[in-house]
Short mmCIF file of C-alpha atoms in Angstrom, two decimals:
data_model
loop_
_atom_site.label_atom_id
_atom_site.label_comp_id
_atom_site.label_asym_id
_atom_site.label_seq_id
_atom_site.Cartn_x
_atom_site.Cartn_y
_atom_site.Cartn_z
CA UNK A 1 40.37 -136.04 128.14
CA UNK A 2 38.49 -132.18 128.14
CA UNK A 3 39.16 -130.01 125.35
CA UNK A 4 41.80 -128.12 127.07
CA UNK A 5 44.03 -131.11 128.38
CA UNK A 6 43.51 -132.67 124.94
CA UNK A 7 45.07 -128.86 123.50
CA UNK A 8 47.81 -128.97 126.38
CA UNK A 9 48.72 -132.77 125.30
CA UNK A 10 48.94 -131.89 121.24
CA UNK A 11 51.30 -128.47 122.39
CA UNK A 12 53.41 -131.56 124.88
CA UNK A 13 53.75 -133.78 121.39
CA UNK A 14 54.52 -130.88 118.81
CA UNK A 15 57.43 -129.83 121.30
CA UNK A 16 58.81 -133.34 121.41
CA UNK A 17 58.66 -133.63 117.93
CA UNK A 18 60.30 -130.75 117.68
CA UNK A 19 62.73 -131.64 120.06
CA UNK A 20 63.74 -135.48 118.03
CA UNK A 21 64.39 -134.07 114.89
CA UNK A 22 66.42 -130.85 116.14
CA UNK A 23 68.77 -133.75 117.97
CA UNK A 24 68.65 -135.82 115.12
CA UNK A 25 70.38 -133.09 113.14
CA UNK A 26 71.52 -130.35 115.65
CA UNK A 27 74.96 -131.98 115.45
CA UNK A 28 75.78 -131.52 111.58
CA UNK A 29 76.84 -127.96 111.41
CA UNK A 30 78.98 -128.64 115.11
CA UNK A 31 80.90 -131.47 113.81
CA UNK A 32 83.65 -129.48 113.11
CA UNK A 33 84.07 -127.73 116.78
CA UNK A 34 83.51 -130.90 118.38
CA UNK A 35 85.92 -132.74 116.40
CA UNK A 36 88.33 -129.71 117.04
CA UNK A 37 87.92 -130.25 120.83
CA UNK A 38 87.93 -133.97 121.32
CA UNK A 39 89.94 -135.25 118.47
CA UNK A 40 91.73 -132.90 116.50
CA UNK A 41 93.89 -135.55 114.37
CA UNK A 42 91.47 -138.06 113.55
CA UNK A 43 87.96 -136.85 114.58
CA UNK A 44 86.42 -136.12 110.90
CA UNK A 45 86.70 -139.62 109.96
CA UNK A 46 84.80 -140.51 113.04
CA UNK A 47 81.99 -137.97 111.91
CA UNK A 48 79.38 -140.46 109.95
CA UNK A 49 79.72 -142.26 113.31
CA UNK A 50 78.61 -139.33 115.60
CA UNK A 51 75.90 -139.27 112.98
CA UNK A 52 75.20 -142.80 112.83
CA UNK A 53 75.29 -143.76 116.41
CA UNK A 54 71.95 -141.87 117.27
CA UNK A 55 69.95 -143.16 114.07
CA UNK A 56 71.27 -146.73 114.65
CA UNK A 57 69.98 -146.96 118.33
CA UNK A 58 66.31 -145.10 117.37
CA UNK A 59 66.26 -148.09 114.72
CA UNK A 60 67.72 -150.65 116.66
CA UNK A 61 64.77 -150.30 119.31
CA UNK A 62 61.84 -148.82 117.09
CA UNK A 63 60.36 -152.34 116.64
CA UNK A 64 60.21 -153.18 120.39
CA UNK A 65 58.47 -149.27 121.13
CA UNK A 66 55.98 -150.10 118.72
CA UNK A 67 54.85 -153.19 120.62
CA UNK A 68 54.53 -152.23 124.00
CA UNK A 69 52.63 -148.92 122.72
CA UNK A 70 50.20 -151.64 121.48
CA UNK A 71 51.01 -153.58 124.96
CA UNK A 72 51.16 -151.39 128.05
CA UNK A 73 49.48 -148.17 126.33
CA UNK A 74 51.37 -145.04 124.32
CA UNK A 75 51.77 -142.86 127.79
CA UNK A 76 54.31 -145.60 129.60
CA UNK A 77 56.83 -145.40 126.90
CA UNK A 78 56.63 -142.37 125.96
CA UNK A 79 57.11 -141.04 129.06
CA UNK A 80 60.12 -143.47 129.74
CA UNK A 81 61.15 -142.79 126.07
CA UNK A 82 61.82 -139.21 127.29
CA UNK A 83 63.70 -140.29 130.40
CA UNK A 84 66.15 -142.18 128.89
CA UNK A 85 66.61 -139.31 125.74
CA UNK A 86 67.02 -137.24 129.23
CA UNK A 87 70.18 -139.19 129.93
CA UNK A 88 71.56 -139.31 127.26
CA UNK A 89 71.75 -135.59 126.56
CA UNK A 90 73.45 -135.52 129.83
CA UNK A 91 76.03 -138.12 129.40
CA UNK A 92 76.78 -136.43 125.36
CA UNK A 93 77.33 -133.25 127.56
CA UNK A 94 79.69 -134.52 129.29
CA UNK A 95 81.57 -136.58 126.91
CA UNK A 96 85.34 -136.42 127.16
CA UNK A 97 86.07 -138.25 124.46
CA UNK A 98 85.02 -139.12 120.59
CA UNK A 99 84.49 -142.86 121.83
CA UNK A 100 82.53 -141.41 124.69
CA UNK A 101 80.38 -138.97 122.79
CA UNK A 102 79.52 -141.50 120.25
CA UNK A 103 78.14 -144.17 122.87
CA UNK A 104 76.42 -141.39 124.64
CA UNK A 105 74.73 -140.78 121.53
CA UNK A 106 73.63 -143.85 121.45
CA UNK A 107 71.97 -143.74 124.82
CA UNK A 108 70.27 -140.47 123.67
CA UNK A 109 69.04 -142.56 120.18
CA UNK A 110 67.21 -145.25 122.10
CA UNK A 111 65.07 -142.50 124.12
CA UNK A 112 65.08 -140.32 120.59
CA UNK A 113 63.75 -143.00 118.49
CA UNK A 114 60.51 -142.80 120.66
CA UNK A 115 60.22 -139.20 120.88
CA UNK A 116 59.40 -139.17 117.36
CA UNK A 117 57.39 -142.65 116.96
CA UNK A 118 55.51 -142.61 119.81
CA UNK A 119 54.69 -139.20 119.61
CA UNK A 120 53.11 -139.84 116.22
CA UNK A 121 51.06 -142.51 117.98
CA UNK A 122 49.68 -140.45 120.76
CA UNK A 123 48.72 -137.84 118.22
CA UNK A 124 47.12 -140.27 116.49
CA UNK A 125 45.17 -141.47 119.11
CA UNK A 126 44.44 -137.67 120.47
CA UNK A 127 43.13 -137.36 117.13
CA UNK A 128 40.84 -139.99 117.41
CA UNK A 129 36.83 -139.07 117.12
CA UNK A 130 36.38 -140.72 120.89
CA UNK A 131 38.83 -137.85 122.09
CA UNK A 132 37.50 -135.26 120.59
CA UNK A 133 39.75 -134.87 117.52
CA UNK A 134 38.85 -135.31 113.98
CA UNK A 135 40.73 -137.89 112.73
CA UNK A 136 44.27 -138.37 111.97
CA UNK A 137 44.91 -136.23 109.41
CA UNK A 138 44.92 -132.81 110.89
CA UNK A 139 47.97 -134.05 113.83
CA UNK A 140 49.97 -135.51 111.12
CA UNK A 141 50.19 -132.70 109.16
CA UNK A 142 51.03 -130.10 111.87
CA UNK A 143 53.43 -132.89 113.18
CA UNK A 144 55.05 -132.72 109.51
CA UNK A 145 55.36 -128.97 109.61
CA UNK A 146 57.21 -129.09 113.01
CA UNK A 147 59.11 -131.59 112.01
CA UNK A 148 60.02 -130.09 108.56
CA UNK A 149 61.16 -126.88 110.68
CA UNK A 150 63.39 -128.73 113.03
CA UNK A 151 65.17 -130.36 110.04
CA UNK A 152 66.32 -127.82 108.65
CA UNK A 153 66.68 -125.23 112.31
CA UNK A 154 68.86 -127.92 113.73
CA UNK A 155 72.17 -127.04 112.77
CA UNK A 156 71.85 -123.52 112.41
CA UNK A 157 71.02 -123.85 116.20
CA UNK A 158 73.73 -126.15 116.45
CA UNK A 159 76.28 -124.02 115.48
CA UNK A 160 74.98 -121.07 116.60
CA UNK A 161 75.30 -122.87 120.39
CA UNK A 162 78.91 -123.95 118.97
CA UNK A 163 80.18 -120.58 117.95
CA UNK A 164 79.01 -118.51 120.94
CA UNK A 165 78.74 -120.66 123.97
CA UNK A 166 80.29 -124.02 123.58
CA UNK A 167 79.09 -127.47 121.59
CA UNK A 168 78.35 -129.20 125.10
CA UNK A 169 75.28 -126.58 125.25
CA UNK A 170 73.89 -128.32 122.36
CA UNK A 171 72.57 -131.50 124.38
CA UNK A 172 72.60 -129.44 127.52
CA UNK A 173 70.03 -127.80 126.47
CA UNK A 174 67.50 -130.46 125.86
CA UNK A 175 67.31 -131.09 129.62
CA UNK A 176 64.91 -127.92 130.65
CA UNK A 177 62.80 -128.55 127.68
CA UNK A 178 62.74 -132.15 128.26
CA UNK A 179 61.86 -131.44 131.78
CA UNK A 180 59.18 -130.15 131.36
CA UNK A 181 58.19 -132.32 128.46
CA UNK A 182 58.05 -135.19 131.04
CA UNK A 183 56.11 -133.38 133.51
CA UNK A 184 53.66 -132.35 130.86
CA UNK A 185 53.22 -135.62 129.58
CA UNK A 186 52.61 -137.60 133.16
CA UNK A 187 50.07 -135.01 133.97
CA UNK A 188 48.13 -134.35 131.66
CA UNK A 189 48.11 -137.53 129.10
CA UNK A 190 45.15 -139.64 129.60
CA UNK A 191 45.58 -142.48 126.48
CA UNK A 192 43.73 -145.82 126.27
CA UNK A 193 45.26 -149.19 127.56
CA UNK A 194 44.46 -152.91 126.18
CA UNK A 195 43.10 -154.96 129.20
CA UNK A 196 43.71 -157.63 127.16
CA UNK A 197 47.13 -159.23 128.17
CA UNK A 198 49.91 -159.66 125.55
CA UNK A 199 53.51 -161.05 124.31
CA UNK A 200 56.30 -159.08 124.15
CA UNK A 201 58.78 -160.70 121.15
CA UNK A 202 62.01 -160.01 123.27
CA UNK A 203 63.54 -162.20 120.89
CA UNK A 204 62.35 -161.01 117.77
CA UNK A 205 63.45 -157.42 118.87
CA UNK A 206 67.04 -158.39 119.80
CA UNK A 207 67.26 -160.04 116.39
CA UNK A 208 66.21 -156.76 114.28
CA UNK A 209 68.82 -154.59 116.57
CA UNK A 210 71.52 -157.22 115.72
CA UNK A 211 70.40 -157.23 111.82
CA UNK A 212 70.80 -153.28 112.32
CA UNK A 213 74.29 -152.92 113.94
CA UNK A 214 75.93 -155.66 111.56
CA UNK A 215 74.31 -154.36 108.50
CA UNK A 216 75.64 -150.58 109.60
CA UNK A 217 79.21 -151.99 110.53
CA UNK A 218 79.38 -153.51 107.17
CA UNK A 219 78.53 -149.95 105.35
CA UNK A 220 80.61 -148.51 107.67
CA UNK A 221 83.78 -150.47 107.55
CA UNK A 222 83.40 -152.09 104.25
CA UNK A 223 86.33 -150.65 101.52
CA UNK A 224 87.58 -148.43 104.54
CA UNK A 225 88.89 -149.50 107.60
CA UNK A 226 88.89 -153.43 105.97
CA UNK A 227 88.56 -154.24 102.47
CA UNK A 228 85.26 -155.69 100.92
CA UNK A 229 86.83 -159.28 100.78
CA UNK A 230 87.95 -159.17 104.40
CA UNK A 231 86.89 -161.74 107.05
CA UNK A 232 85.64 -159.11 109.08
CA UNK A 233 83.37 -157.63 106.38
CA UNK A 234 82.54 -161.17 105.17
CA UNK A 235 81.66 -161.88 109.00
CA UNK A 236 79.39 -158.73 109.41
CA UNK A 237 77.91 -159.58 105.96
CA UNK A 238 77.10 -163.29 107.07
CA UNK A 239 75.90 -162.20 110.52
CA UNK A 240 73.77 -159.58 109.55
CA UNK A 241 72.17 -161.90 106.63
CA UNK A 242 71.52 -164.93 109.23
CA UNK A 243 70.20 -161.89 111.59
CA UNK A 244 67.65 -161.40 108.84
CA UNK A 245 66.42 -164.83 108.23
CA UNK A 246 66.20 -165.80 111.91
CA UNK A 247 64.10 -162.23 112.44
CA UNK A 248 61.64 -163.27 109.72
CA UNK A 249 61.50 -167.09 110.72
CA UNK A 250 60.97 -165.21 114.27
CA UNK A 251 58.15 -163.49 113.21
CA UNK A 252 56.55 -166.05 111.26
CA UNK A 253 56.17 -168.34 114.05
CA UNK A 254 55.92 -165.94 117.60
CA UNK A 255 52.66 -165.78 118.89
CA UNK A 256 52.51 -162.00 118.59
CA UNK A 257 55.58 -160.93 116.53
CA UNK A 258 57.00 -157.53 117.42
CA UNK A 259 56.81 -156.76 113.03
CA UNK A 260 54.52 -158.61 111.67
CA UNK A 261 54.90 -159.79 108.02
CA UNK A 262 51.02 -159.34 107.12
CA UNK A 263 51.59 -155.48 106.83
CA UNK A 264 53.89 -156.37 104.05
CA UNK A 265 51.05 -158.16 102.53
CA UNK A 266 49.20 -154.65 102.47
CA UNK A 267 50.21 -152.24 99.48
CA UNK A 268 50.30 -148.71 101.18
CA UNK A 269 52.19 -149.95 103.83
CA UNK A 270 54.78 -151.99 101.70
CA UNK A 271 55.17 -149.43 99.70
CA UNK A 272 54.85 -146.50 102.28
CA UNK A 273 58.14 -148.52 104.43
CA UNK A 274 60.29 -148.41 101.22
CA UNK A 275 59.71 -145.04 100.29
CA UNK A 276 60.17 -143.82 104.01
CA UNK A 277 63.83 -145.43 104.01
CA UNK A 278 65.07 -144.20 100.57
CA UNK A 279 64.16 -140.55 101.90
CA UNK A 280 65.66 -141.30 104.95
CA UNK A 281 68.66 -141.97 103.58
CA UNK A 282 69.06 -138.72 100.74
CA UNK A 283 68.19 -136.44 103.58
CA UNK A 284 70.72 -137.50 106.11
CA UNK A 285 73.17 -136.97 103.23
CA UNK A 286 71.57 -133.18 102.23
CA UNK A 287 71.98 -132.09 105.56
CA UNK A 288 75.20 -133.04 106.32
CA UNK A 289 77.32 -132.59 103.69
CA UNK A 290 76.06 -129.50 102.32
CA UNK A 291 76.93 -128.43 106.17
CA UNK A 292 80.87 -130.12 105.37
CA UNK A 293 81.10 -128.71 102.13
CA UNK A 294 80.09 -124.76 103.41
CA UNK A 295 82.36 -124.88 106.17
CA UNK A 296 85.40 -126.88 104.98
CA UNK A 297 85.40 -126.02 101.40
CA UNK A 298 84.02 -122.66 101.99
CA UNK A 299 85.33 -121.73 104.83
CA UNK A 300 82.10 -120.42 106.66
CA UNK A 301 81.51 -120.39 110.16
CA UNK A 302 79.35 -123.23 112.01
CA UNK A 303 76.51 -120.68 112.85
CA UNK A 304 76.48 -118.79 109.25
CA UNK A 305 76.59 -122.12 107.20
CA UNK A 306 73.34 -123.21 109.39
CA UNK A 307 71.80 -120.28 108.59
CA UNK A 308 71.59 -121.32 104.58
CA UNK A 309 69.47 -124.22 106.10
CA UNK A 310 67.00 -121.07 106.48
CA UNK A 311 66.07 -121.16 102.68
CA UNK A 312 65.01 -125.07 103.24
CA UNK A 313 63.50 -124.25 106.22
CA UNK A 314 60.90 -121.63 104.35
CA UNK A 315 60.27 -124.47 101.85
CA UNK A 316 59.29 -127.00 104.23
CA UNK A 317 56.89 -125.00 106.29
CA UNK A 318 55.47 -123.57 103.50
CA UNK A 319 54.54 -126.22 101.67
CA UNK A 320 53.00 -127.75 105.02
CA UNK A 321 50.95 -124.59 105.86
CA UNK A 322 49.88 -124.86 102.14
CA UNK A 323 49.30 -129.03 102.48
CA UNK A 324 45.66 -128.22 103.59
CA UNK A 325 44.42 -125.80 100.76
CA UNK A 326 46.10 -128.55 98.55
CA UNK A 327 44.13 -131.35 99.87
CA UNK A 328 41.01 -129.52 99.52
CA UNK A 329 41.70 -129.13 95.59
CA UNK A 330 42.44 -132.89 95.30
CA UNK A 331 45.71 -133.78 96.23
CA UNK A 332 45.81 -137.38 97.37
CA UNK A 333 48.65 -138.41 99.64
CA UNK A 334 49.63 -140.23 96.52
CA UNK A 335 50.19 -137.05 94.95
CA UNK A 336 51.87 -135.47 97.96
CA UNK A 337 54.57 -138.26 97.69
CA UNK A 338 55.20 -137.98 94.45
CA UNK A 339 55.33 -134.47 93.85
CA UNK A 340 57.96 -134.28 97.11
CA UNK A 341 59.98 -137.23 95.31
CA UNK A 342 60.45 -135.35 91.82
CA UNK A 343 61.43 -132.14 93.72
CA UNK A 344 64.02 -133.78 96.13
CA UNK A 345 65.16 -135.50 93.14
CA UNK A 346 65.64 -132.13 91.27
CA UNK A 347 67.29 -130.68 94.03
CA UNK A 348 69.90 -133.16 94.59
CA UNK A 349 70.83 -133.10 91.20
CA UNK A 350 71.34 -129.62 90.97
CA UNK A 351 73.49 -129.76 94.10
CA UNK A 352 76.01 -132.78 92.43
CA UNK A 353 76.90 -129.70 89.99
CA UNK A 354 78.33 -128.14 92.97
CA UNK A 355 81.91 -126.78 92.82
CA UNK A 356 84.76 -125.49 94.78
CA UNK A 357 83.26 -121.67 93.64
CA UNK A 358 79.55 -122.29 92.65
CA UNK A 359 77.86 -119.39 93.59
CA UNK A 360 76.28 -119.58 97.49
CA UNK A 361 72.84 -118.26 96.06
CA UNK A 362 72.59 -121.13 93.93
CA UNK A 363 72.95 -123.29 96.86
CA UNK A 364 70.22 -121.44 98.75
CA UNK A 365 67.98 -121.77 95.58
CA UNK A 366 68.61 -125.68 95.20
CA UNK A 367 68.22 -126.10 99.40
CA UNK A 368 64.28 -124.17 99.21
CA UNK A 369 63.79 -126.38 96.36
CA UNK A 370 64.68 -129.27 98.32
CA UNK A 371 62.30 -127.76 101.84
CA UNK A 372 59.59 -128.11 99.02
CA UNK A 373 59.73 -131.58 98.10
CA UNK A 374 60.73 -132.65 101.53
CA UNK A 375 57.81 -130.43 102.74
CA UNK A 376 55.58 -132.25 100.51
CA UNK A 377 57.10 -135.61 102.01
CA UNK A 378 57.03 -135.27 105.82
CA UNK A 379 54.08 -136.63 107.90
CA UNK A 380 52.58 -138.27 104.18
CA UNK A 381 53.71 -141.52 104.56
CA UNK A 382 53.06 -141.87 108.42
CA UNK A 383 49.42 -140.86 107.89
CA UNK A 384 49.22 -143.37 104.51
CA UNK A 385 51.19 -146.41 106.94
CA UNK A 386 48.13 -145.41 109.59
CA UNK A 387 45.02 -145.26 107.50
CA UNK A 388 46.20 -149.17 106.05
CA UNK A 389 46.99 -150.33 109.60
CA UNK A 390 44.14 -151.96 111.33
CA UNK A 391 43.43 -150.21 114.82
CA UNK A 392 45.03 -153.11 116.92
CA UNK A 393 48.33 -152.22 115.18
CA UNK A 394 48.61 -148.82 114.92
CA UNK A 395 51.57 -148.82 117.48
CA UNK A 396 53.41 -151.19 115.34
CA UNK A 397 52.93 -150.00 111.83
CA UNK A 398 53.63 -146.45 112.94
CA UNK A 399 57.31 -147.70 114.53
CA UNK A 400 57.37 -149.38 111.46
CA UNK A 401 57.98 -146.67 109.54
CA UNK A 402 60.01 -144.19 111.53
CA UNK A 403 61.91 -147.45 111.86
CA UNK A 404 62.65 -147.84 108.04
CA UNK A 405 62.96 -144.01 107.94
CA UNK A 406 66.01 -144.33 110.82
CA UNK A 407 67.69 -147.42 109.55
CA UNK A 408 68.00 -145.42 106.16
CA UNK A 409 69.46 -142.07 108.12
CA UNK A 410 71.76 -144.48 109.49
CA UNK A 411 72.69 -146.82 106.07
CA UNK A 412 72.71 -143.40 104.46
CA UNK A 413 74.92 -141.67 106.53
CA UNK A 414 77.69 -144.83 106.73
CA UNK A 415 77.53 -145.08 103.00
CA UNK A 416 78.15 -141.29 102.04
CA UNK A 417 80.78 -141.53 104.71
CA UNK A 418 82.42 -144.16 102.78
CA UNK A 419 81.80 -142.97 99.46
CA UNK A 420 83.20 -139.76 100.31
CA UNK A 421 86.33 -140.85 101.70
CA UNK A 422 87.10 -143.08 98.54
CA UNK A 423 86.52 -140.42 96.27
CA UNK A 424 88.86 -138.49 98.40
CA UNK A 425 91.22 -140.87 98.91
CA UNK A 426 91.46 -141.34 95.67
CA UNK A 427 91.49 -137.85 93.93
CA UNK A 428 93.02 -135.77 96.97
CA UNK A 429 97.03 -135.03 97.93
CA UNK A 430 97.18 -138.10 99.96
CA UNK A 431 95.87 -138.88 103.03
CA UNK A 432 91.99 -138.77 104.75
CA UNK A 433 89.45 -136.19 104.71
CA UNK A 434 90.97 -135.45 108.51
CA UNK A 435 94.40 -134.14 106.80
CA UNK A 436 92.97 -131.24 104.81
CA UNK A 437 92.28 -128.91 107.69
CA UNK A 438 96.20 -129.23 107.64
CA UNK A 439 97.27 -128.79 104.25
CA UNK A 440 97.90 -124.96 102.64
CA UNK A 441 98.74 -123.65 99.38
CA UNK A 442 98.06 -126.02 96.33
CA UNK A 443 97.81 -129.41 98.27
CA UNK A 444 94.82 -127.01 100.51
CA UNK A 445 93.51 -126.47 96.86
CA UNK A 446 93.55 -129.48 95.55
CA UNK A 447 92.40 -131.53 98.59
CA UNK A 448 89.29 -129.12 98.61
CA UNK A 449 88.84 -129.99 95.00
CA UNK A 450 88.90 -133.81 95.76
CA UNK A 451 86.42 -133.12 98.68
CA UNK A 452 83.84 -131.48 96.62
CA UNK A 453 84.28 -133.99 94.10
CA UNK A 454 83.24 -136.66 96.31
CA UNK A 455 80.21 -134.70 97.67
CA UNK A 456 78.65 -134.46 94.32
CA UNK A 457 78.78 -138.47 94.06
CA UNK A 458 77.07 -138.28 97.34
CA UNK A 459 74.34 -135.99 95.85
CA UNK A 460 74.24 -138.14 92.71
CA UNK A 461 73.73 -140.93 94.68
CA UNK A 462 70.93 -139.16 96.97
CA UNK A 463 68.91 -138.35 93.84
CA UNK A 464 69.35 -141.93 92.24
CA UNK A 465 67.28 -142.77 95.74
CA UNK A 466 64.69 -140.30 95.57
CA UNK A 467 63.89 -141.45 92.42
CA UNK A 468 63.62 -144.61 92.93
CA UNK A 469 61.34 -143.35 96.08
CA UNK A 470 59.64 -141.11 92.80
CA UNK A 471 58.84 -144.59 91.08
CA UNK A 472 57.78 -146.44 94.33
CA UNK A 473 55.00 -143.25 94.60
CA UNK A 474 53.43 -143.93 91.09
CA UNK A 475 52.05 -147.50 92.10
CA UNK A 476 50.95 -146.22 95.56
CA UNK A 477 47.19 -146.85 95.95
CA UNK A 478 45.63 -143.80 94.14
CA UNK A 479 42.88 -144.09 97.45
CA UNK A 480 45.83 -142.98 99.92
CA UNK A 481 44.42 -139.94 101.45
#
């Protein structure tokens, strides 16, 4: 590739990045309009599962993209990763239904799931010395600050399209830019292909989506819809175990396993997976119940309560336009990590002090405190996952970690669902989280009470995970980066 198609081909993977992780989160702040329109009654207690649906897909398929980037070359699936997250925006646009919207969602996760990890492979491989880049660093760290960005843009835009035009436009709008997206990509991408011929592990791929699903039905169900003890949690729990042990078995004995077990064997990488999916996890929570609490406790409008995302927005790109100068006075990645950790950590437990009349500028404060440590977070771990990987499995190691970084948006975003509704349940005037858009007067009151109650155990149980992600940083290679 020349100079200027390699330029035209980083600009085609910062705009896809861009355009994952403002659909991973674009629908926070329009839960409430969409649950207005399509299901009134009991719509809000379907909400972790609008959330869920997309982040389970992207991790129920992350494993397979991985391979066949190492298999059939990067350019193939990410161009038919785009095509399918092309469908699904139109199908979610259409939606007539909660049921429908959520399985369209779905559809959109599969093709979302390798916007983001595939993209970071092609950078990675535009990057490369042999195509004129200098190393991987430098496309990582952009990738992080566009990422960062779209984290915390995505539902401010999302309300802002639910306010003023209607919440359809929200996934409606991903088609033009997608569009054009695809074209870019066909054209100009020229990426390296294996002539060597390989195994796809079909099987060991349909095992990791079905260790996915059960595990996220049991989080999601479990203590809610059937009690812990239940045969059908019981089931899930047993299926989703044997899932597990047939995956690794699987991947111990396939010829070419679709994850294979010897990056375990490799520090950074262990450690870089489990730090990826305990972030994963407290930021799904941030984002979307700060977005519940402003708007249902509050009262504030879906485009004004995305627009205190802004504060965590400045944080995140700051710190990434800063990452540079900060490398160059000797921060290691390992620093990086665990100086985004402690912050997060900080943040979310300043945020489980929140109350039904805590000032709104202290929220803003503790949300550009958390953009700092998740600024100092994003695009780290990918780049320490790469640098351990050995060349033949970049592919693999880098859907490795988006996919430990989507199972725990999805295990996150079940769990806080479930926690929330508990703590509800059990403090509020009767009823689900769905009622109190009903009640008025003291019951209105105290339900709101109850609510925020049960958002702070979320946040308090977000910033037990980032620090255990805090303590999984210290023994990170002190090489990485």
């Amino acid at each position: 590739m020349s100079p200027a198609r390699t330029k035209i081909a980083f600009a085609v993977c910062l705009v896809t990045i861009l355009l994952a992780v403002l659909d991973t989160n674009i629908v926070s702040a329009a839960t409430v309009p969409i649950v207005h329109d399509l299901d009134p009654v009991h719509g809000v207690d379907k909400i972790p599962w609008l959330i869920s649906a997309f982040a389970l897909a992207s991790a129920a398929v992350l494993p397979l993209y991985g391979k066949l980037c190492d298999t059939i070359g990067a350019k193939k699936v990410f161009v038919g990763a785009i095509a399918t997250f092309l469908l699904g925006s139109a199908l979610c646009g259409a939606a007539q239904s909660m049921g429908q919207l959520i399985a369209a969602r779905a559809v959109q996760g599969v093709g979302g799931g390798g916007l983001m990890s595939v993209t970071m492979v092609v950078l990675a491989q535009l990057q490369a010395p042999g195509n004129g880049g200098g190393g991987r660093g430098k496309g990582g760290s952009i990738g992080g600050v566009v990422a960062g960005a779209g984290m915390a843009l995505g539902p401010w835009l999302g309300g802002t399209l639910a306010d003023h035009a209607d919440w359809r436009w929200i996934f409606y709008v991903n088609l033009p830019v997608g569009i054009a997206v695809l074209v870019g990509a066909a054209v100009v991408l020229r990426l390296p292909v294996t002539p060597v011929r390989h195994r796809i592990d079909f099987a060991g791929a349909v095992l990791a989506a079905a260790f996915s699903v059960s595990l996220l039905l049991v989080t999601e169900w479990g203590g809610k819809d059937y009690a812990w003890s239940s045969p059908q949690i019981l089931g899930l729990a047993a299926a989703s175990a044997a899932a597990l042990a047939l995956f690794l078995r699987r991947q111990t004995t396939a010829a070419e396993p679709i994850l294979p077990l010897s990056m375990f064997t490799v520090p950074a990488m262990r450690l870089g997976f489990a730090i990826q999916a305990l972030v994963g996890a407290a930021m799904m929570g941030t984002l979307v119940y700060v977005m519940i609490y402003l708007q249902v406790v509050r009262g504030i409008g879906a485009t004004s309560a995305g627009l205190y995302l802004i504060p965590m927005a400045i944080g995140m790109t700051a710190v990434g336009i800063a990452s540079e100068r900060l490398a160059a006075r000797g921060w290691s990645q390992k620093t990086f990590v665990l100086a985004g950790s402690t912050a997060a950590t900080a943040a979310l437990a300043l945020l489980a002090t929140t109350g039904v009349t805590t000032s709104l500028w202290q929220i803003r404060a503790e949300l550009l405190l958390m953009g700092v440590g998740f600024g100092l977070l994003v695009g780290q771990l990918v780049l320490i996952v790469q640098q351990a990987a050995p060349p033949r499995q970049l592919g693999v190691a880098t859907t490795g970690t988006r996919f430990f970084q989507t199972l725990g948006n999805a295990l996150g975003a079940a769990l806080f669902g479930t926690l929330l509704s508990r703590v509800y349940e059990a403090k509020g005037p009767g009823g689900s989280t769905s009622a109190l858009g009903a009640l008025r007067g003291p019951s209105h009151a105290s339900g709101a009470q109850a609510l925020t109650t049960g958002m702070d155990v979320v946040f308090v149980v977000g910033a037990v995970l980032m620090a255990a992600a805090a303590v999984l940083a210290t023994r990170l290679p002190r090489q990485a980066g």
